[in-house]
Amino acid sequence: MKADLHTHTYLCKHADGIAEDYVRSAVDRGLTMIGCTDHAPMPDNYDEKHRMTLEQFHADYKPAVLELRERFKNVIDVKFGVESDFFPGTEQWVRDFHDANDFDFVIGSVHYLGEWGFDNPVFVHRYDEENIDSVYERYFNHIRRSAESGLFDILGHCDLVKKFGHRPTKNMDEIVRETMKVVKACDIVVEINTSGLRKPVQEMYPSEEILKIIGELHIPLTLGSDAHMPEDVARDFDRARPLIERYGGGVVSVFTKRQRSEVRVS
Ligand code: ZN
Ligand code: FE
Ligand code: FE
Ligand code: ZN
C-alpha cells in the first residue's frame, strides 16, 4: 500500500491544480490511495482568502472528489477528506459540517493562534514581536485541545509552529510528552507530513524527537505530502518510510467513512 493522505487544490487559493490533477499525479507515482483534503471552509467564510467558501465546497469540491472516487475506483482508491481547522469557538459548527458531509476522514490542523495565521508567510514578522516560548506553549496547548475536541481523525503537521525555523529557548520535551499522552488517550492518529522539508525549517513534521515519543506511546501514524502542487504528491516519501518502520511498526492508518484501519506501507 502506498498512500498519500494530505493534498490540496486550487480552491484554497494557495495551491495549483484541480483534484483530478492530484489523483493523476498519484497514479503516475504508483500510489494505491490518495486522500483529497483541501482546506475546509470556516463559519461565516472566515479567512476565505486562504480556503474555499462553503458555497464552493458544495458546488465544486465535494462533487468533484466524489466523482473522482467513483471514476477512478478501479485505478486508485480516492478518499473524500478535508483539512479542518481547530479554532476555539468554532467546534460546534465544525462538528455539524463534518456530520453533514460523510467524509472518509478529517485532518485537524492548528493554523491560528487567536487571529494570527502563524504559518502564513504574510504574517511571519509577528514571530519577532512574540515571546517564542509562549508561542510554542500556546501552540501545543491548541494541539492538545484539538485532540480532545474529538472532531478529527488525524492531527496534521503537529509541530507546524517550527515552519519558519523559529526555535524555543527552553526545553519543550515535557510539554510535548504531556500533549502526546493526551493524543494517545484521545485515540487520534498523527500524520508524518513531508512538506516541512520544502519549508525554511527543512525537516518533516513532526520532528524525529517527537516521533520517538509517539513510538513509545504507540500512537498510530499516517503519511501525507501536503502537496499544494500536483507534482508534490508523495514527495519525499522515501525519507518517511524508515521513520514509519522505526516509530510506527511499518504500518499506517487509513480511513473509510471515518473508520480507521491499518495497512503495511511499501
Ligand atoms: Zn494550505
Ligand atoms: Fe495545514
Ligand atoms: Fe494541508
Ligand atoms: Zn497542511
mmCIF file of C-alpha atoms and ligand atoms in Angstrom:
data_model
loop_
_atom_site.group_PDB
_atom_site.id
_atom_site.type_symbol
_atom_site.label_atom_id
_atom_site.label_comp_id
_atom_site.label_asym_id
_atom_site.label_seq_id
_atom_site.Cartn_x
_atom_site.Cartn_y
_atom_site.Cartn_z
ATOM 1 C CA MET A 1 0.000 0.000 0.000
ATOM 2 C CA LYS A 2 1.272 3.418 -0.970
ATOM 3 C CA ALA A 3 -0.987 6.182 0.256
ATOM 4 C CA ASP A 4 -0.778 9.975 0.390
ATOM 5 C CA LEU A 5 -3.451 11.264 2.760
ATOM 6 C CA HIS A 6 -2.867 15.019 2.526
ATOM 7 C CA THR A 7 -3.309 17.016 -0.702
ATOM 8 C CA HIS A 8 -4.847 20.355 -1.706
ATOM 9 C CA THR A 9 -6.481 22.003 -4.761
ATOM 10 C CA TYR A 10 -6.698 25.451 -6.358
ATOM 11 C CA LEU A 11 -9.844 26.112 -4.304
ATOM 12 C CA CYS A 12 -7.783 27.151 -1.261
ATOM 13 C CA LYS A 13 -6.221 29.921 -3.392
ATOM 14 C CA HIS A 14 -2.637 28.996 -2.470
ATOM 15 C CA ALA A 15 -2.379 25.707 -4.378
ATOM 16 C CA ASP A 16 -2.269 24.805 -8.081
ATOM 17 C CA GLY A 17 -4.476 22.352 -9.936
ATOM 18 C CA ILE A 18 -7.806 20.642 -9.590
ATOM 19 C CA ALA A 19 -8.355 17.463 -7.572
ATOM 20 C CA GLU A 20 -8.097 15.360 -10.729
ATOM 21 C CA ASP A 21 -4.547 16.630 -11.320
ATOM 22 C CA TYR A 22 -3.541 15.318 -7.891
ATOM 23 C CA VAL A 23 -5.263 11.986 -8.469
ATOM 24 C CA ARG A 24 -3.488 11.574 -11.824
ATOM 25 C CA SER A 25 -0.175 12.524 -10.254
ATOM 26 C CA ALA A 26 -0.761 9.879 -7.572
ATOM 27 C CA VAL A 27 -1.451 7.257 -10.262
ATOM 28 C CA ASP A 28 1.718 8.286 -12.124
ATOM 29 C CA ARG A 29 3.705 7.828 -8.913
ATOM 30 C CA GLY A 30 2.362 4.349 -8.307
ATOM 31 C CA LEU A 31 0.157 5.158 -5.300
ATOM 32 C CA THR A 32 -2.765 2.921 -4.443
ATOM 33 C CA MET A 33 -4.620 5.530 -2.390
ATOM 34 C CA ILE A 34 -4.899 9.312 -2.343
ATOM 35 C CA GLY A 35 -6.759 11.463 0.134
ATOM 36 C CA CYS A 36 -8.160 14.748 -1.153
ATOM 37 C CA THR A 37 -8.018 17.054 1.860
ATOM 38 C CA ASP A 38 -8.289 20.662 0.818
ATOM 39 C CA HIS A 39 -8.719 23.359 3.482
ATOM 40 C CA ALA A 40 -12.281 23.292 4.777
ATOM 41 C CA PRO A 41 -14.475 26.368 4.903
ATOM 42 C CA MET A 42 -14.925 28.040 8.273
ATOM 43 C CA PRO A 43 -18.002 29.674 9.830
ATOM 44 C CA ASP A 44 -19.103 32.842 8.016
ATOM 45 C CA ASN A 45 -16.425 32.015 5.409
ATOM 46 C CA TYR A 46 -13.758 33.240 7.847
ATOM 47 C CA ASP A 47 -10.376 33.720 6.094
ATOM 48 C CA GLU A 48 -11.791 32.834 2.699
ATOM 49 C CA LYS A 49 -8.623 34.260 1.144
ATOM 50 C CA HIS A 50 -6.886 31.021 2.122
ATOM 51 C CA ARG A 51 -9.650 28.426 1.714
ATOM 52 C CA MET A 52 -12.767 27.558 -0.244
ATOM 53 C CA THR A 53 -16.069 29.089 0.727
ATOM 54 C CA LEU A 54 -18.914 26.886 1.939
ATOM 55 C CA GLU A 55 -20.619 27.559 -1.389
ATOM 56 C CA GLN A 56 -17.549 26.323 -3.304
ATOM 57 C CA PHE A 57 -17.386 23.269 -1.089
ATOM 58 C CA HIS A 58 -20.893 22.243 -2.134
ATOM 59 C CA ALA A 59 -20.793 23.426 -5.750
ATOM 60 C CA ASP A 60 -17.270 22.292 -6.651
ATOM 61 C CA TYR A 61 -15.059 20.424 -4.163
ATOM 62 C CA LYS A 62 -17.431 17.789 -2.839
ATOM 63 C CA PRO A 63 -18.980 16.777 -6.181
ATOM 64 C CA ALA A 64 -15.559 16.785 -7.864
ATOM 65 C CA VAL A 65 -13.960 14.469 -5.297
ATOM 66 C CA LEU A 66 -16.960 12.134 -5.140
ATOM 67 C CA GLU A 67 -16.981 11.896 -8.936
ATOM 68 C CA LEU A 68 -13.244 11.077 -8.955
ATOM 69 C CA ARG A 69 -13.708 8.462 -6.242
ATOM 70 C CA GLU A 70 -16.206 6.699 -8.472
ATOM 71 C CA ARG A 71 -14.461 7.232 -11.830
ATOM 72 C CA PHE A 72 -11.025 6.065 -10.609
ATOM 73 C CA LYS A 73 -12.221 3.240 -8.374
ATOM 74 C CA ASN A 74 -10.519 0.524 -10.441
ATOM 75 C CA VAL A 75 -7.302 2.539 -10.681
ATOM 76 C CA ILE A 76 -6.708 4.163 -7.291
ATOM 77 C CA ASP A 77 -8.625 4.478 -4.038
ATOM 78 C CA VAL A 78 -9.646 8.148 -3.834
ATOM 79 C CA LYS A 79 -10.708 9.286 -0.378
ATOM 80 C CA PHE A 80 -13.018 12.196 0.289
ATOM 81 C CA GLY A 81 -11.379 14.189 3.041
ATOM 82 C CA VAL A 82 -10.845 17.672 4.269
ATOM 83 C CA GLU A 83 -8.300 19.582 6.368
ATOM 84 C CA SER A 84 -10.299 21.358 9.044
ATOM 85 C CA ASP A 85 -9.033 23.962 11.460
ATOM 86 C CA PHE A 86 -9.042 23.745 15.198
ATOM 87 C CA PHE A 87 -10.115 27.253 16.138
ATOM 88 C CA PRO A 88 -11.634 27.607 19.625
ATOM 89 C CA GLY A 89 -15.246 28.714 19.411
ATOM 90 C CA THR A 90 -15.956 27.052 16.067
ATOM 91 C CA GLU A 91 -16.233 23.472 17.371
ATOM 92 C CA GLN A 92 -19.995 23.088 17.031
ATOM 93 C CA TRP A 93 -20.031 24.494 13.502
ATOM 94 C CA VAL A 94 -17.173 22.168 12.516
ATOM 95 C CA ARG A 95 -18.880 19.156 14.088
ATOM 96 C CA ASP A 96 -22.091 19.868 12.167
ATOM 97 C CA PHE A 97 -20.117 20.401 8.944
ATOM 98 C CA HIS A 98 -18.342 17.058 9.329
ATOM 99 C CA ASP A 99 -21.530 15.220 10.265
ATOM 100 C CA ALA A 100 -23.386 16.639 7.270
ATOM 101 C CA ASN A 101 -20.854 15.547 4.665
ATOM 102 C CA ASP A 102 -19.963 11.884 5.091
ATOM 103 C CA PHE A 103 -16.188 12.292 4.795
ATOM 104 C CA ASP A 104 -13.839 9.343 4.598
ATOM 105 C CA PHE A 105 -11.622 11.170 7.075
ATOM 106 C CA VAL A 106 -10.835 14.571 8.526
ATOM 107 C CA ILE A 107 -7.417 16.057 9.247
ATOM 108 C CA GLY A 108 -7.444 18.551 12.103
ATOM 109 C CA SER A 109 -4.837 21.287 11.945
ATOM 110 C CA VAL A 110 -3.840 24.232 14.074
ATOM 111 C CA HIS A 111 -3.027 27.155 11.768
ATOM 112 C CA TYR A 112 -4.146 30.023 14.032
ATOM 113 C CA LEU A 113 -3.210 31.277 17.473
ATOM 114 C CA GLY A 114 -6.007 33.718 18.097
ATOM 115 C CA GLU A 115 -6.403 35.586 14.829
ATOM 116 C CA TRP A 116 -2.743 35.086 13.926
ATOM 117 C CA GLY A 117 -2.286 32.711 10.990
ATOM 118 C CA PHE A 118 1.203 31.827 12.267
ATOM 119 C CA ASP A 119 2.115 29.533 9.344
ATOM 120 C CA ASN A 120 1.236 32.169 6.739
ATOM 121 C CA PRO A 121 4.382 33.762 5.247
ATOM 122 C CA VAL A 122 2.493 37.071 5.112
ATOM 123 C CA PHE A 123 2.403 37.197 8.932
ATOM 124 C CA VAL A 124 5.847 35.764 9.698
ATOM 125 C CA HIS A 125 7.084 39.118 11.075
ATOM 126 C CA ARG A 126 4.857 38.552 14.079
ATOM 127 C CA TYR A 127 7.269 35.912 15.431
ATOM 128 C CA ASP A 128 9.663 38.768 16.153
ATOM 129 C CA GLU A 129 7.048 40.516 18.285
ATOM 130 C CA GLU A 130 6.118 37.470 20.372
ATOM 131 C CA ASN A 131 7.818 35.516 23.132
ATOM 132 C CA ILE A 132 8.780 32.394 21.212
ATOM 133 C CA ASP A 133 8.468 30.076 24.217
ATOM 134 C CA SER A 134 4.936 31.214 24.876
ATOM 135 C CA VAL A 135 4.118 30.802 21.165
ATOM 136 C CA TYR A 136 5.275 27.178 21.402
ATOM 137 C CA GLU A 137 3.337 26.636 24.640
ATOM 138 C CA ARG A 138 0.149 28.083 23.158
ATOM 139 C CA TYR A 139 0.662 26.025 20.023
ATOM 140 C CA PHE A 140 0.962 22.694 21.875
ATOM 141 C CA ASN A 141 -1.939 23.686 24.100
ATOM 142 C CA HIS A 142 -4.025 24.050 20.936
ATOM 143 C CA ILE A 143 -2.783 20.681 19.661
ATOM 144 C CA ARG A 144 -3.862 19.050 22.912
ATOM 145 C CA ARG A 145 -7.279 20.687 22.737
ATOM 146 C CA SER A 146 -7.672 19.779 19.065
ATOM 147 C CA ALA A 147 -7.183 16.119 20.027
ATOM 148 C CA GLU A 148 -9.584 16.462 22.965
ATOM 149 C CA SER A 149 -12.228 18.046 20.748
ATOM 150 C CA GLY A 150 -12.976 14.674 19.171
ATOM 151 C CA LEU A 151 -13.560 16.412 15.839
ATOM 152 C CA PHE A 152 -10.694 14.891 13.888
ATOM 153 C CA ASP A 153 -9.281 11.554 12.746
ATOM 154 C CA ILE A 154 -5.728 12.768 12.111
ATOM 155 C CA LEU A 155 -3.630 15.525 13.652
ATOM 156 C CA GLY A 156 -1.988 17.413 10.792
ATOM 157 C CA HIS A 157 1.666 18.572 10.932
ATOM 158 C CA CYS A 158 1.702 18.553 14.750
ATOM 159 C CA ASP A 159 4.778 20.781 15.185
ATOM 160 C CA LEU A 160 3.944 23.277 12.411
ATOM 161 C CA VAL A 161 4.998 26.149 14.709
ATOM 162 C CA LYS A 162 8.622 25.441 13.676
ATOM 163 C CA LYS A 163 7.853 26.082 9.987
ATOM 164 C CA PHE A 164 9.997 29.188 9.533
ATOM 165 C CA GLY A 165 12.811 27.924 11.747
ATOM 166 C CA HIS A 166 11.942 29.767 14.981
ATOM 167 C CA ARG A 167 13.080 27.592 17.875
ATOM 168 C CA PRO A 168 12.085 27.779 21.537
ATOM 169 C CA THR A 169 14.736 28.850 24.023
ATOM 170 C CA LYS A 170 13.572 26.391 26.664
ATOM 171 C CA ASN A 171 13.192 22.643 26.518
ATOM 172 C CA MET A 172 9.714 21.659 25.328
ATOM 173 C CA ASP A 173 10.082 17.885 25.910
ATOM 174 C CA GLU A 174 7.760 17.785 28.911
ATOM 175 C CA ILE A 175 5.014 19.795 27.198
ATOM 176 C CA VAL A 176 5.305 17.682 24.068
ATOM 177 C CA ARG A 177 5.207 14.431 26.059
ATOM 178 C CA GLU A 178 2.144 15.531 28.045
ATOM 179 C CA THR A 179 0.471 16.630 24.797
ATOM 180 C CA MET A 180 1.180 13.303 23.145
ATOM 181 C CA LYS A 181 -0.181 11.376 26.144
ATOM 182 C CA VAL A 182 -3.462 13.211 25.608
ATOM 183 C CA VAL A 183 -3.306 12.459 21.874
ATOM 184 C CA LYS A 184 -2.895 8.772 22.723
ATOM 185 C CA ALA A 185 -5.759 8.844 25.226
ATOM 186 C CA CYS A 186 -7.990 10.509 22.624
ATOM 187 C CA ASP A 187 -7.213 7.719 20.144
ATOM 188 C CA ILE A 188 -6.186 10.023 17.326
ATOM 189 C CA VAL A 189 -3.664 9.395 14.565
ATOM 190 C CA VAL A 190 -0.625 11.609 13.982
ATOM 191 C CA GLU A 191 0.494 12.449 10.485
ATOM 192 C CA ILE A 192 4.038 12.335 9.183
ATOM 193 C CA ASN A 193 3.922 15.308 6.827
ATOM 194 C CA THR A 194 6.831 15.701 4.418
ATOM 195 C CA SER A 195 6.031 19.289 3.427
ATOM 196 C CA GLY A 196 8.299 20.715 6.138
ATOM 197 C CA LEU A 197 11.238 19.539 4.040
ATOM 198 C CA ARG A 198 10.145 22.114 1.441
ATOM 199 C CA LYS A 199 9.842 24.920 4.024
ATOM 200 C CA PRO A 200 12.525 27.060 5.724
ATOM 201 C CA VAL A 201 12.775 24.601 8.656
ATOM 202 C CA GLN A 202 13.738 21.850 6.182
ATOM 203 C CA GLU A 203 12.538 18.948 8.286
ATOM 204 C CA MET A 204 9.419 16.838 8.393
ATOM 205 C CA TYR A 205 6.530 17.364 10.731
ATOM 206 C CA PRO A 206 6.815 16.116 13.375
ATOM 207 C CA SER A 207 10.498 16.070 14.286
ATOM 208 C CA GLU A 208 12.246 12.803 14.988
ATOM 209 C CA GLU A 209 12.340 13.711 18.713
ATOM 210 C CA ILE A 210 8.544 13.880 18.737
ATOM 211 C CA LEU A 211 8.275 10.721 16.634
ATOM 212 C CA LYS A 212 10.321 8.945 19.272
ATOM 213 C CA ILE A 213 7.726 9.874 21.902
ATOM 214 C CA ILE A 214 4.946 8.850 19.519
ATOM 215 C CA GLY A 215 6.621 5.473 19.047
ATOM 216 C CA GLU A 216 6.991 4.936 22.791
ATOM 217 C CA LEU A 217 3.317 5.734 23.325
ATOM 218 C CA HIS A 218 2.227 3.560 20.365
ATOM 219 C CA ILE A 219 0.325 6.385 18.718
ATOM 220 C CA PRO A 220 -0.696 5.338 15.197
ATOM 221 C CA LEU A 221 0.800 7.155 12.231
ATOM 222 C CA THR A 222 -0.297 8.162 8.787
ATOM 223 C CA LEU A 223 1.572 9.769 5.886
ATOM 224 C CA GLY A 224 0.913 12.832 3.747
ATOM 225 C CA SER A 225 2.792 15.152 1.417
ATOM 226 C CA ASP A 226 0.564 18.202 1.983
ATOM 227 C CA ALA A 227 1.018 18.780 -1.752
ATOM 228 C CA HIS A 228 -0.068 22.219 -2.946
ATOM 229 C CA MET A 229 1.161 21.342 -6.463
ATOM 230 C CA PRO A 230 0.289 18.077 -8.254
ATOM 231 C CA GLU A 231 3.974 17.239 -8.731
ATOM 232 C CA ASP A 232 4.469 17.255 -4.944
ATOM 233 C CA VAL A 233 2.187 14.244 -4.384
ATOM 234 C CA ALA A 234 4.169 11.635 -2.404
ATOM 235 C CA ARG A 235 7.181 13.960 -2.326
ATOM 236 C CA ASP A 236 9.998 12.621 -0.102
ATOM 237 C CA PHE A 237 8.055 9.536 0.952
ATOM 238 C CA ASP A 238 11.263 7.522 0.607
ATOM 239 C CA ARG A 239 12.588 9.558 3.537
ATOM 240 C CA ALA A 240 9.450 8.973 5.627
ATOM 241 C CA ARG A 241 9.320 5.207 5.178
ATOM 242 C CA PRO A 242 12.213 4.395 7.559
ATOM 243 C CA LEU A 243 10.536 6.571 10.198
ATOM 244 C CA ILE A 244 7.304 4.611 9.813
ATOM 245 C CA GLU A 245 9.299 1.410 10.261
ATOM 246 C CA ARG A 246 11.107 2.728 13.317
ATOM 247 C CA TYR A 247 8.289 4.525 15.111
ATOM 248 C CA GLY A 248 5.116 3.005 13.674
ATOM 249 C CA GLY A 249 5.888 -0.681 13.201
ATOM 250 C CA GLY A 250 5.803 -0.249 9.418
ATOM 251 C CA VAL A 251 2.066 0.387 9.282
ATOM 252 C CA VAL A 252 -0.032 3.471 8.628
ATOM 253 C CA SER A 253 -3.678 4.204 9.303
ATOM 254 C CA VAL A 254 -6.166 4.761 6.509
ATOM 255 C CA PHE A 255 -9.855 5.584 6.691
ATOM 256 C CA THR A 256 -13.153 4.834 5.003
ATOM 257 C CA LYS A 257 -16.252 6.701 6.193
ATOM 258 C CA ARG A 258 -14.231 7.668 9.262
ATOM 259 C CA GLN A 259 -13.472 4.066 10.202
ATOM 260 C CA ARG A 260 -9.771 3.502 10.767
ATOM 261 C CA SER A 261 -7.802 0.505 9.559
ATOM 262 C CA GLU A 262 -4.098 -0.210 9.369
ATOM 263 C CA VAL A 263 -2.082 -1.177 6.320
ATOM 264 C CA ARG A 264 1.569 -2.026 5.794
ATOM 265 C CA VAL A 265 3.465 0.565 3.789
ATOM 266 C CA SER A 266 5.537 -0.464 0.795
HETATM 267 ZN ZN ZN B 1 -2.539 25.112 2.513
HETATM 268 FE FE FE B 2 -2.130 22.751 7.179
HETATM 269 FE FE FE B 3 -2.568 20.933 4.155
HETATM 270 ZN ZN ZN B 4 -1.463 21.287 5.872
#
